[in-house]
Amino acid sequence: MQFKKTIPYKLKRIIPMLGIAGASLFMGGCEKEEPLRDVELYFSDSNFEIFDTNAIQEAIDQPDVRTVYLVATGGWETMWKNNIKIFVESTLRPSINMSPKVRGKGDFNFHPGQASLVPEDSLWITQQGWTINKYRSPKEYQ
């Protein structure tokens, strides 16, 4: 003797219930992620304060910071080839190497022709995101 028990159900109720159950598996929690932000730290030929303090490292350590931009401002006309080489090796390169988050931004308006006398440093500067003499007119080079 075999007993069959039938469970009454309505197809039009089962399909929405399965849809709700499936959707709840893919829904995340209530946590909202903070959007990542960029930080700009400014320096000029007369103000190297960000390199002397822990400002760069503090910005890197913040979890919501995507990129730390070291922004060059001011006039750099007094920097000649030897000064450019020393500045890159002693200040810029160690700062950029602190983290992959650190990038350059802004323009170094060196005295015309000086950056071309140290091509390896000039190329490195532009590869990091800075520009060199972007806002000078071609007449200034003659």
Coordinates of C-alpha atoms in Angstrom, one line a residue:
M1 CA 0.0 0.0 0.0
Q2 CA 1.3 3.3 -1.0
F3 CA 0.3 6.6 0.4
K4 CA 0.7 9.8 -1.6
K5 CA 0.4 13.0 0.1
T6 CA -0.2 16.0 -2.0
I7 CA 0.7 19.4 -0.9
P8 CA -1.6 22.0 -2.3
Y9 CA 0.2 25.0 -3.8
K10 CA -0.6 27.6 -6.3
L11 CA 2.0 28.2 -9.0
K12 CA 1.3 31.9 -9.1
R13 CA 2.4 32.2 -5.4
I14 CA 5.6 30.0 -5.7
I15 CA 7.3 31.9 -8.5
P16 CA 7.3 35.3 -6.7
M17 CA 8.5 33.7 -3.5
L18 CA 11.4 32.0 -5.2
G19 CA 12.2 35.4 -6.8
I20 CA 12.3 37.1 -3.5
A21 CA 14.4 34.4 -1.9
G22 CA 16.9 34.5 -4.8
A23 CA 17.2 38.3 -4.7
S24 CA 17.9 38.3 -1.0
L25 CA 21.0 36.1 -1.6
F26 CA 22.5 38.8 -3.9
M27 CA 21.7 41.9 -1.8
G28 CA 24.6 43.2 0.2
G29 CA 24.6 44.5 3.7
C30 CA 23.8 48.0 4.8
E31 CA 27.4 49.1 4.8
K32 CA 28.2 51.9 2.5
E33 CA 31.7 52.3 1.3
E34 CA 33.2 55.8 1.5
P35 CA 34.2 57.1 -1.9
L36 CA 38.0 57.4 -2.4
R37 CA 39.4 60.9 -2.6
D38 CA 42.5 62.6 -3.9
V39 CA 44.7 64.8 -1.7
E40 CA 46.8 67.6 -3.1
L41 CA 49.9 68.8 -1.2
Y42 CA 51.4 72.1 -2.6
F43 CA 55.0 73.1 -2.6
S44 CA 57.0 75.8 -4.3
D45 CA 60.6 76.9 -4.9
S46 CA 60.4 78.9 -1.6
N47 CA 58.2 76.5 0.5
F48 CA 59.3 72.9 0.9
E49 CA 57.3 72.4 4.1
I50 CA 55.5 69.2 2.9
F51 CA 58.8 67.4 2.5
D52 CA 60.1 68.4 5.9
T53 CA 57.0 67.2 7.8
N54 CA 55.1 64.0 7.8
A55 CA 52.3 65.4 5.6
I56 CA 52.9 63.0 2.7
Q57 CA 53.0 59.9 5.0
E58 CA 49.9 61.0 6.9
A59 CA 48.0 61.4 3.6
I60 CA 49.2 58.0 2.4
D61 CA 48.1 56.3 5.6
Q62 CA 44.5 57.4 5.3
P63 CA 42.4 54.5 3.9
D64 CA 40.0 56.7 1.9
V65 CA 42.8 58.4 -0.1
R66 CA 43.2 57.1 -3.6
T67 CA 46.1 59.4 -4.8
V68 CA 48.4 61.9 -3.2
Y69 CA 49.4 64.6 -5.6
L70 CA 52.5 66.7 -5.0
V71 CA 51.6 69.9 -6.7
A72 CA 54.5 72.2 -7.9
T73 CA 53.6 75.9 -7.8
G74 CA 55.5 79.1 -8.1
G75 CA 58.5 80.1 -10.1
W76 CA 61.4 77.7 -10.6
E77 CA 63.5 79.9 -12.9
T78 CA 66.4 80.1 -10.4
M79 CA 66.9 76.3 -10.6
W80 CA 69.8 75.5 -12.9
K81 CA 70.9 72.0 -14.0
N82 CA 72.9 71.1 -10.9
N83 CA 70.1 72.2 -8.6
I84 CA 67.5 70.3 -10.7
K85 CA 69.6 67.1 -10.3
I86 CA 70.0 67.6 -6.5
F87 CA 66.3 68.5 -6.1
V88 CA 65.2 65.3 -7.9
E89 CA 67.6 63.0 -6.1
S90 CA 67.2 64.4 -2.6
T91 CA 63.6 65.4 -2.5
L92 CA 61.3 64.4 -5.3
R93 CA 62.4 60.8 -5.9
P94 CA 62.3 59.7 -2.2
S95 CA 58.8 61.3 -1.9
I96 CA 57.4 59.5 -5.0
N97 CA 59.0 56.2 -3.8
M98 CA 57.1 56.4 -0.5
S99 CA 54.0 54.7 -2.0
P100 CA 52.4 53.9 -5.4
K101 CA 49.7 56.4 -4.3
V102 CA 52.0 59.4 -4.7
R103 CA 52.1 61.2 -8.1
G104 CA 53.2 64.6 -9.4
K105 CA 51.1 67.4 -10.6
G106 CA 51.8 71.0 -11.7
D107 CA 54.5 72.7 -13.8
F108 CA 58.1 73.3 -13.2
N109 CA 59.0 76.5 -15.2
F110 CA 62.7 76.1 -15.1
H111 CA 65.0 78.6 -16.8
P112 CA 64.8 77.8 -20.6
G113 CA 67.2 75.1 -21.6
Q114 CA 68.2 74.0 -18.1
A115 CA 66.0 70.9 -18.0
S116 CA 67.4 69.6 -21.3
L117 CA 70.9 69.6 -19.8
V118 CA 69.7 66.8 -17.3
P119 CA 67.6 64.7 -19.6
E120 CA 67.4 61.6 -17.3
D121 CA 65.9 63.8 -14.5
S122 CA 63.6 65.7 -16.9
L123 CA 62.2 62.5 -18.3
W124 CA 61.7 61.2 -14.7
I125 CA 59.9 64.4 -13.7
T126 CA 57.5 64.1 -16.6
Q127 CA 56.9 60.4 -16.1
Q128 CA 55.7 61.1 -12.6
G129 CA 53.0 63.5 -13.8
W130 CA 54.7 67.0 -13.6
T131 CA 55.2 69.1 -16.7
I132 CA 58.2 71.3 -17.5
N133 CA 57.8 74.8 -18.9
K134 CA 54.3 74.1 -20.1
Y135 CA 53.2 77.7 -19.9
R136 CA 56.3 79.3 -21.5
S137 CA 55.9 80.8 -25.0
P138 CA 58.3 79.6 -27.7
K139 CA 59.8 83.1 -28.0
E140 CA 61.2 82.8 -24.5
Y141 CA 63.5 80.0 -25.6
Q142 CA 65.3 82.2 -28.2

